[in-house]
């Protein structure tokens, strides 16, 4: 970690490390290994799909669509850069996302107002990233795009993986609204590189 991973992260201008651990033995080991770091320890809830019945809310003021190559055309959406920046927070390239990930968005008047997509993929598991623009929250748009994402995962044999902090009440409520149930908790160890 100290001699290989951290120097490589610094070369890539990554100055923050976050490590998740589910097993207690790893929690203890990480606390020992990273004891000289100014480390923060947090809890994450994990939600998974148990019930295959997905409830999709009626959304009347937006159109829900799948993220594809057409939507990523810079002239297609007024706020195209928002979509591209969100995807590139998690993926090396847009092409890699289009090949390996999936997602849905809500559009109103040529503006992306809510999206739910694969933040990362491991085998047949897709971690969920979701965001609704502040001025469009409390309109069930997050529920609509997340429901479509969960449905697509189910159809393709993909396991959606939703995690959030215990204090993120909105995310917990949304996960439950789309048919996910709390499965377990894990610890997150994070610190900034010096």
mmCIF file of N, CA and C in Angstrom, residues 42-47 128 130 161-175 182 184-186 188:
data_model
loop_
_atom_site.group_PDB
_atom_site.id
_atom_site.type_symbol
_atom_site.label_atom_id
_atom_site.label_comp_id
_atom_site.label_asym_id
_atom_site.label_seq_id
_atom_site.Cartn_x
_atom_site.Cartn_y
_atom_site.Cartn_z
ATOM 1 N N UNK A 42 -16.149 5.112 8.732
ATOM 2 C CA UNK A 42 -17.589 5.279 8.599
ATOM 3 C C UNK A 42 -18.247 3.927 8.336
ATOM 4 N N UNK A 43 -19.554 3.902 8.467
ATOM 5 C CA UNK A 43 -20.358 2.703 8.190
ATOM 6 C C UNK A 43 -21.135 2.933 6.896
ATOM 7 N N UNK A 44 -21.307 1.893 6.107
ATOM 8 C CA UNK A 44 -22.143 1.933 4.913
ATOM 9 C C UNK A 44 -23.188 0.829 5.019
ATOM 10 N N UNK A 45 -24.425 1.156 4.666
ATOM 11 C CA UNK A 45 -25.482 0.152 4.530
ATOM 12 C C UNK A 45 -25.429 -0.380 3.110
ATOM 13 N N UNK A 46 -25.676 -1.662 2.938
ATOM 14 C CA UNK A 46 -25.756 -2.263 1.604
ATOM 15 C C UNK A 46 -27.165 -2.806 1.406
ATOM 16 N N UNK A 47 -27.739 -2.455 0.257
ATOM 17 C CA UNK A 47 -29.079 -2.904 -0.113
ATOM 18 C C UNK A 47 -28.979 -3.765 -1.354
ATOM 19 N N UNK A 128 -24.585 1.029 -7.862
ATOM 20 C CA UNK A 128 -25.536 2.065 -8.275
ATOM 21 C C UNK A 128 -25.024 3.453 -7.905
ATOM 22 N N UNK A 130 -26.586 7.392 -8.271
ATOM 23 C CA UNK A 130 -27.837 8.084 -8.602
ATOM 24 C C UNK A 130 -27.731 9.536 -8.176
ATOM 25 N N UNK A 161 -26.135 -3.267 -6.771
ATOM 26 C CA UNK A 161 -25.478 -3.118 -5.467
ATOM 27 C C UNK A 161 -25.601 -1.657 -5.046
ATOM 28 N N UNK A 162 -26.394 -1.405 -4.029
ATOM 29 C CA UNK A 162 -26.682 -0.044 -3.575
ATOM 30 C C UNK A 162 -26.114 0.105 -2.181
ATOM 31 N N UNK A 163 -25.234 1.071 -1.990
ATOM 32 C CA UNK A 163 -24.769 1.334 -0.632
ATOM 33 C C UNK A 163 -24.832 2.826 -0.338
ATOM 34 N N UNK A 164 -24.973 3.134 0.946
ATOM 35 C CA UNK A 164 -25.048 4.527 1.380
ATOM 36 C C UNK A 164 -24.779 4.585 2.878
ATOM 37 N N UNK A 165 -24.501 5.769 3.353
ATOM 38 C CA UNK A 165 -24.262 5.937 4.787
ATOM 39 C C UNK A 165 -25.591 5.896 5.540
ATOM 40 N N UNK A 166 -25.566 5.489 6.799
ATOM 41 C CA UNK A 166 -26.805 5.387 7.585
ATOM 42 C C UNK A 166 -27.541 6.715 7.746
ATOM 43 N N UNK A 167 -26.825 7.829 7.620
ATOM 44 C CA UNK A 167 -27.476 9.124 7.768
ATOM 45 C C UNK A 167 -28.067 9.659 6.456
ATOM 46 N N UNK A 168 -27.896 8.926 5.361
ATOM 47 C CA UNK A 168 -28.463 9.346 4.078
ATOM 48 C C UNK A 168 -29.888 8.785 3.965
ATOM 49 N N UNK A 169 -30.785 9.423 4.673
ATOM 50 C CA UNK A 169 -32.172 8.957 4.773
ATOM 51 C C UNK A 169 -32.840 8.907 3.394
ATOM 52 N N UNK A 170 -32.558 9.894 2.550
ATOM 53 C CA UNK A 170 -33.143 9.921 1.210
ATOM 54 C C UNK A 170 -32.739 8.711 0.389
ATOM 55 N N UNK A 171 -31.466 8.331 0.454
ATOM 56 C CA UNK A 171 -30.980 7.171 -0.294
ATOM 57 C C UNK A 171 -31.581 5.876 0.249
ATOM 58 N N UNK A 172 -31.684 5.776 1.561
ATOM 59 C CA UNK A 172 -32.283 4.586 2.182
ATOM 60 C C UNK A 172 -33.747 4.455 1.758
ATOM 61 N N UNK A 173 -34.470 5.551 1.829
ATOM 62 C CA UNK A 173 -35.880 5.559 1.435
ATOM 63 C C UNK A 173 -36.025 5.175 -0.035
ATOM 64 N N UNK A 174 -35.156 5.727 -0.876
ATOM 65 C CA UNK A 174 -35.213 5.440 -2.309
ATOM 66 C C UNK A 174 -34.888 3.975 -2.599
ATOM 67 N N UNK A 175 -33.866 3.434 -1.945
ATOM 68 C CA UNK A 175 -33.518 2.019 -2.142
ATOM 69 C C UNK A 175 -34.711 1.122 -1.811
ATOM 70 N N UNK A 182 -32.257 -3.921 3.013
ATOM 71 C CA UNK A 182 -30.972 -3.804 3.711
ATOM 72 C C UNK A 182 -30.433 -5.204 3.983
ATOM 73 N N UNK A 184 -26.645 -5.882 4.704
ATOM 74 C CA UNK A 184 -25.570 -5.874 5.693
ATOM 75 C C UNK A 184 -24.919 -4.495 5.730
ATOM 76 N N UNK A 185 -24.026 -4.315 6.693
ATOM 77 C CA UNK A 185 -23.236 -3.092 6.822
ATOM 78 C C UNK A 185 -21.760 -3.441 6.687
ATOM 79 N N UNK A 186 -20.974 -2.460 6.288
ATOM 80 C CA UNK A 186 -19.524 -2.622 6.286
ATOM 81 C C UNK A 186 -18.880 -1.309 6.668
ATOM 82 N N UNK A 188 -15.940 1.704 6.211
ATOM 83 C CA UNK A 188 -15.124 2.398 5.201
ATOM 84 C C UNK A 188 -14.008 3.117 5.952
#
